[in-house]
CSV table of C-alpha atoms in Angstrom, one decimal:
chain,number,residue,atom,x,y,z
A,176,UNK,CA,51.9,190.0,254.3
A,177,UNK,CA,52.9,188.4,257.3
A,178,UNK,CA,54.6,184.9,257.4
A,179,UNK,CA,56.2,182.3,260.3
A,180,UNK,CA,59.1,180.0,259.5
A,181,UNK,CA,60.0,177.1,261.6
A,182,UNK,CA,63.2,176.0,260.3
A,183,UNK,CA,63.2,172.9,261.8
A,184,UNK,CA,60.7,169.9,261.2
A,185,UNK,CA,61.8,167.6,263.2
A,186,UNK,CA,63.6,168.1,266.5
A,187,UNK,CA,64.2,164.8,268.9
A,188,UNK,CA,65.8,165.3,272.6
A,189,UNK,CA,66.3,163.3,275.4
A,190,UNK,CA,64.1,163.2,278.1
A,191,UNK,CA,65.0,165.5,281.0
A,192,UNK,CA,67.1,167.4,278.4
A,193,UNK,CA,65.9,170.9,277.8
A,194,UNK,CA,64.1,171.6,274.9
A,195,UNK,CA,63.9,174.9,272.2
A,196,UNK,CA,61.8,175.0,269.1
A,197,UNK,CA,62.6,177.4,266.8
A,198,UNK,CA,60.3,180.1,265.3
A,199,UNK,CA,60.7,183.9,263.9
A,200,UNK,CA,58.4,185.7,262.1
A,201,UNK,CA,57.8,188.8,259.6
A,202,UNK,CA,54.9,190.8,260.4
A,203,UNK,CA,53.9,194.8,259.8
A,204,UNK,CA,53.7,196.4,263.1
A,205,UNK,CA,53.4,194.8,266.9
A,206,UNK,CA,52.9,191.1,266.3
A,207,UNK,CA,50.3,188.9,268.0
A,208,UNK,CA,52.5,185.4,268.7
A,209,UNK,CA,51.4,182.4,269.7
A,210,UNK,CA,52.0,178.5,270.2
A,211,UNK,CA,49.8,175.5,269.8
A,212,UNK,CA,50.6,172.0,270.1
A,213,UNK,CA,48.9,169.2,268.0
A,214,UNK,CA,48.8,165.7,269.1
A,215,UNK,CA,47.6,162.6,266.6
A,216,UNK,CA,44.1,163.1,265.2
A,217,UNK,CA,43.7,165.9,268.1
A,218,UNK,CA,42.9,169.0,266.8
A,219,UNK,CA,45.6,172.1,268.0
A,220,UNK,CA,45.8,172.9,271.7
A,221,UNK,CA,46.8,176.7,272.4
A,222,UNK,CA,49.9,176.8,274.7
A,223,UNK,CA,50.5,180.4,275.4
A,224,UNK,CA,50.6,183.8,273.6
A,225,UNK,CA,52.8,186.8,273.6
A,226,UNK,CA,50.6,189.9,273.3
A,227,UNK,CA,52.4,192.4,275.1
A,228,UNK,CA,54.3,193.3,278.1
A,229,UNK,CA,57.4,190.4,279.8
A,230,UNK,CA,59.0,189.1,276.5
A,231,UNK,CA,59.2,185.6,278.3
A,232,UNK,CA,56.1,184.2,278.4
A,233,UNK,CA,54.8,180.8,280.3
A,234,UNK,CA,52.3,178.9,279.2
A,235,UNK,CA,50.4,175.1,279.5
A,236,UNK,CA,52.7,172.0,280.7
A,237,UNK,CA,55.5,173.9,282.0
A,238,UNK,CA,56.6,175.4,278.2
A,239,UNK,CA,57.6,179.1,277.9
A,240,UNK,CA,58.5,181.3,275.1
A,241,UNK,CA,61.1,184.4,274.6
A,242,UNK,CA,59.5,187.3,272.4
A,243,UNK,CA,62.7,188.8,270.9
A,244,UNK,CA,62.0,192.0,268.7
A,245,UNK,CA,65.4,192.4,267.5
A,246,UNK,CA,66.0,188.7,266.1
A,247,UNK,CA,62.0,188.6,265.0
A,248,UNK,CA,61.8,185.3,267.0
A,249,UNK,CA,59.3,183.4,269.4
A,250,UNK,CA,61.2,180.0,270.1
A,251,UNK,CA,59.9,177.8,272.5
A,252,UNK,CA,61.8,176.2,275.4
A,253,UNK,CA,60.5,173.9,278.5
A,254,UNK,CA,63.9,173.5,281.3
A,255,UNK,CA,63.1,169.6,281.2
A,256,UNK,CA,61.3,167.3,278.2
A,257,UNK,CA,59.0,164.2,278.9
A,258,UNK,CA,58.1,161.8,276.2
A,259,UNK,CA,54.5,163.1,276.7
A,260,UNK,CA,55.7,166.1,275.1
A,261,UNK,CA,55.8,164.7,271.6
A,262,UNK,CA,53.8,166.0,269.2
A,263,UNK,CA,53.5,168.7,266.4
A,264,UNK,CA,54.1,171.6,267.5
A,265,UNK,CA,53.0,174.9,265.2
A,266,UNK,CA,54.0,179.1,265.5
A,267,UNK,CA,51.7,181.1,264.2
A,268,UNK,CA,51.7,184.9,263.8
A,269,UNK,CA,48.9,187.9,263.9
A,270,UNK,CA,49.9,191.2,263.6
A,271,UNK,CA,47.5,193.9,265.2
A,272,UNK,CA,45.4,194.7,262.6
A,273,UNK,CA,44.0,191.2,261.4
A,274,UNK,CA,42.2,188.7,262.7
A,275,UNK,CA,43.5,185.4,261.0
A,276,UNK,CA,46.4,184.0,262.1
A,277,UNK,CA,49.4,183.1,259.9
A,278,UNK,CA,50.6,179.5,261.1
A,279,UNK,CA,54.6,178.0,260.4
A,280,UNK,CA,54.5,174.5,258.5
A,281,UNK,CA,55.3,172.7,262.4
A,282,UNK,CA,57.8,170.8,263.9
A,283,UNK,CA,58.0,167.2,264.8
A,284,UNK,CA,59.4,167.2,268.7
A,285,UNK,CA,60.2,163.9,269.6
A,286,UNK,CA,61.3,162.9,273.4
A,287,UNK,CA,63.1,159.8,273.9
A,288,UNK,CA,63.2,158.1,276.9
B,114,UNK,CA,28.9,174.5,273.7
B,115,UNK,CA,31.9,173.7,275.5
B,116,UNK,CA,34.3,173.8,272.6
B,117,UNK,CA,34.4,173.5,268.9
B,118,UNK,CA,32.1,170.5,267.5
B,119,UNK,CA,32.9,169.4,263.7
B,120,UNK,CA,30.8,166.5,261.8
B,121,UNK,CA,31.9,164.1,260.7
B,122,UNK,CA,34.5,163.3,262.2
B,123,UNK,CA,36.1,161.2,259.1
B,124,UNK,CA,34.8,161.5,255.6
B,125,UNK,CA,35.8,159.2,252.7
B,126,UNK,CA,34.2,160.0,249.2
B,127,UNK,CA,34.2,159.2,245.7
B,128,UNK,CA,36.1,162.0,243.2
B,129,UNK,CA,34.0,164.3,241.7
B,130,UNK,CA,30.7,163.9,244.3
B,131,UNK,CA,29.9,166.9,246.5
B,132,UNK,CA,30.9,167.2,250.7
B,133,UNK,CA,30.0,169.5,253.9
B,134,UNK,CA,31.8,169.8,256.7
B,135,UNK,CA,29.6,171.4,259.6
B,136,UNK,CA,31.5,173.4,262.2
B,137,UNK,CA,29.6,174.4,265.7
B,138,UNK,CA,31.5,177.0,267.5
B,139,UNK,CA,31.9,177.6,271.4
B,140,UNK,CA,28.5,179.6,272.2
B,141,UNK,CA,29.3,183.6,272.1
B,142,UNK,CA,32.1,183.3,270.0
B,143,UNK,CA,31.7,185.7,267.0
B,144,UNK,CA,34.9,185.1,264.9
B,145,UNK,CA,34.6,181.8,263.0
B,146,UNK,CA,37.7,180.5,260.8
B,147,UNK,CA,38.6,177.5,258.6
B,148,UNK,CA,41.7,175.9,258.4
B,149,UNK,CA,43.0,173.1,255.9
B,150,UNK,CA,46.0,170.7,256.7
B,151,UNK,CA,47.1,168.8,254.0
B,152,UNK,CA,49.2,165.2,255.4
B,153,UNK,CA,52.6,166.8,256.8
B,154,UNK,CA,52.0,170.1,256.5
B,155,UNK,CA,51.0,173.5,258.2
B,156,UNK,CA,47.7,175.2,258.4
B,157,UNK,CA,46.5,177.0,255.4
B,158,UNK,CA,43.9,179.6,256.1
B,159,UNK,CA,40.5,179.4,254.3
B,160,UNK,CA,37.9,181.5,255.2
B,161,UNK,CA,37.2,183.8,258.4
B,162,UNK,CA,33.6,184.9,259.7
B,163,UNK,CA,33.6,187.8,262.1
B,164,UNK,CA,29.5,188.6,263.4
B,165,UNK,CA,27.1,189.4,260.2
B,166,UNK,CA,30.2,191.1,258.7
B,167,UNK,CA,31.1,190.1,254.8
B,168,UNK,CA,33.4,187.0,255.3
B,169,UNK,CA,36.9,186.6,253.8
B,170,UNK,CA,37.3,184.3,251.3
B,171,UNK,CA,40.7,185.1,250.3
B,172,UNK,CA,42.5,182.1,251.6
B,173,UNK,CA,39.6,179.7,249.2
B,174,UNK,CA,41.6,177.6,246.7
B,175,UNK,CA,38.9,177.6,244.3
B,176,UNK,CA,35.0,178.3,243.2
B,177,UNK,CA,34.6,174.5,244.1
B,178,UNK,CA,35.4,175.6,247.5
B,179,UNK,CA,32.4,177.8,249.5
B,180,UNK,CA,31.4,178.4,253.1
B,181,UNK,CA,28.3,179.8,254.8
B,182,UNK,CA,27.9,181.1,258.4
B,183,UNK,CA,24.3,182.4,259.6
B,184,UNK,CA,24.9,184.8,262.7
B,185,UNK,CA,27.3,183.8,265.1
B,186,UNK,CA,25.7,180.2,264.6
B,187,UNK,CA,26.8,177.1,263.0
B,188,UNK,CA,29.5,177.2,259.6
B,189,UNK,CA,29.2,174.9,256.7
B,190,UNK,CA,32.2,174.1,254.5
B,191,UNK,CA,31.0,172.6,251.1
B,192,UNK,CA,33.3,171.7,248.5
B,193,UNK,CA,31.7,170.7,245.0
B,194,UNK,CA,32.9,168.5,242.6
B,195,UNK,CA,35.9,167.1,244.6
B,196,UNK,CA,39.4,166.3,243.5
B,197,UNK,CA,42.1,164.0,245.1
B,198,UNK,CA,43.6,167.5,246.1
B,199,UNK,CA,40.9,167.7,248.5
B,200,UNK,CA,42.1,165.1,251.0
B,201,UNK,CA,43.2,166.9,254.2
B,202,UNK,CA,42.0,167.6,257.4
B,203,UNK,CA,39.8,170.4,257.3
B,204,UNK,CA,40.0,172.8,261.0
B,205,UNK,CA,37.5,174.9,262.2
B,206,UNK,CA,38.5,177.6,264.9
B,207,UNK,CA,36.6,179.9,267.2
B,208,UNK,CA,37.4,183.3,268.9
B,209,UNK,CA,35.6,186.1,270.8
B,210,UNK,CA,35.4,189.5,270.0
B,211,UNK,CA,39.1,190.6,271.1
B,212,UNK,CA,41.1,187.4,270.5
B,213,UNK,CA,43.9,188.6,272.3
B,214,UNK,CA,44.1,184.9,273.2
B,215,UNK,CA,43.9,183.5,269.5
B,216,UNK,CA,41.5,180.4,269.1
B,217,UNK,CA,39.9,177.8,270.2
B,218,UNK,CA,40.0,174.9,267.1
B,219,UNK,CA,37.9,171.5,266.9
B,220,UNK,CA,39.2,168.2,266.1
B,221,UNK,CA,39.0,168.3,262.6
B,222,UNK,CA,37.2,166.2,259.8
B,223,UNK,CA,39.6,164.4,258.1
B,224,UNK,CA,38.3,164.1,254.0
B,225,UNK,CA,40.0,161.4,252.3
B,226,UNK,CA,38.6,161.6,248.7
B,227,UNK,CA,38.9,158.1,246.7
């Protein structure tokens, strides 16, 4: 069965400080990766997806991800926070072969100003 | 539609009385899948329609828990006889055929049971 882990609940920065949240995964065979951002009594908001193909993937508001096999991870970075970026952000994991996705337990980003 | 519609929006209800939660997918979408979040936590994975195909049901925490689907229309999620337990913010999510791109979710009904 396939799982996410997202070691970190809570992750604060500094605006204008770069930004990584952390994710890796266990999956059976070529995963399906992706990011989604939830803000307050909003329902999730896809960010972007690694299906195949560049291992560094960009997405919405200037965030990007780095597929790495080896390590089993998907973090997520973005070169320069804003305190609009706060929110709950959740991993979530599909290999191939199924259709439902397999979502981490989130993390809290918080951007100070 | 546009996107995902869910009614009602916010649901409060006495322990032990019976709720639905309606869920109206993005038009042409034929994958159809229920989420719960409990306060603080991460998505836990219901139910999942895909066309006239038999659902699964193996993410349903109990027999008080059922969901219908007719076509690639309109979901109902009814839970009988609920607990405190209950109280969460129940997710519906959409996706075409391929879902390469993973899903499109609603806003949620949040069930706060009393």
């Amino acid at each position: 069965a396939q799982s996410v882990a997202q070691p970190e609940d809570q992750v604060n920065v500094a605006e204008g400080n770069p930004l990584t949240v952390k994710c890796t995964y266990s999956v059976s065979g070529n995963p399906y990766l992706f990011w989604y951002v939830q803000y307050p009594n909003r329902g999730l908001q896809f960010l972007l997806k690694y299906i195949t193909g560049d291992n560094l993937v960009k997405g919405s508001y200037g965030f990007e991800a780095e597929f790495n096999k080896s390590q089993t991870s998907f973090h997520l970075k973005k070169p320069s926070a804003l305190v609009s970026d706060s929110a709950l952000y959740f991993c979530a994991v599909r290999p191939g072969s199924a259709r439902q996705l397999t979502f981490g337990s989130g993390t809290q980003l918080t951007v100070l100003p | 539609g546009a996107g995902v519609s869910q009614s009602p929006s916010n649901k409060v209800t006495e322990k032990g009385k019976d709720v639905e939660l309606r869920c109206d997918p993005i038009s042409g979408h034929t994958a159809l899948y229920w989420y719960r979040q409990r306060l603080g936590q991460g998505l836990e994975f219901l139910i999942y329609f895909q066309g006239n195909s038999a659902p699964d049901k193996s993410g349903l925490p109990s027999d008080r828990f059922s969901a219908e689907r007719t076509g690639e229309s309109v979901s109902t999620l009814t839970i009988q006889r609920t607990q405190q337990e209950d109280s969460a913010v129940y997710l519906c999510a959409s996706s075409s055929a391929t879902a390469n791109y993973g899903y499109t979710f609603g806003s949620g009904t949040r069930l706060t049971v009393v």
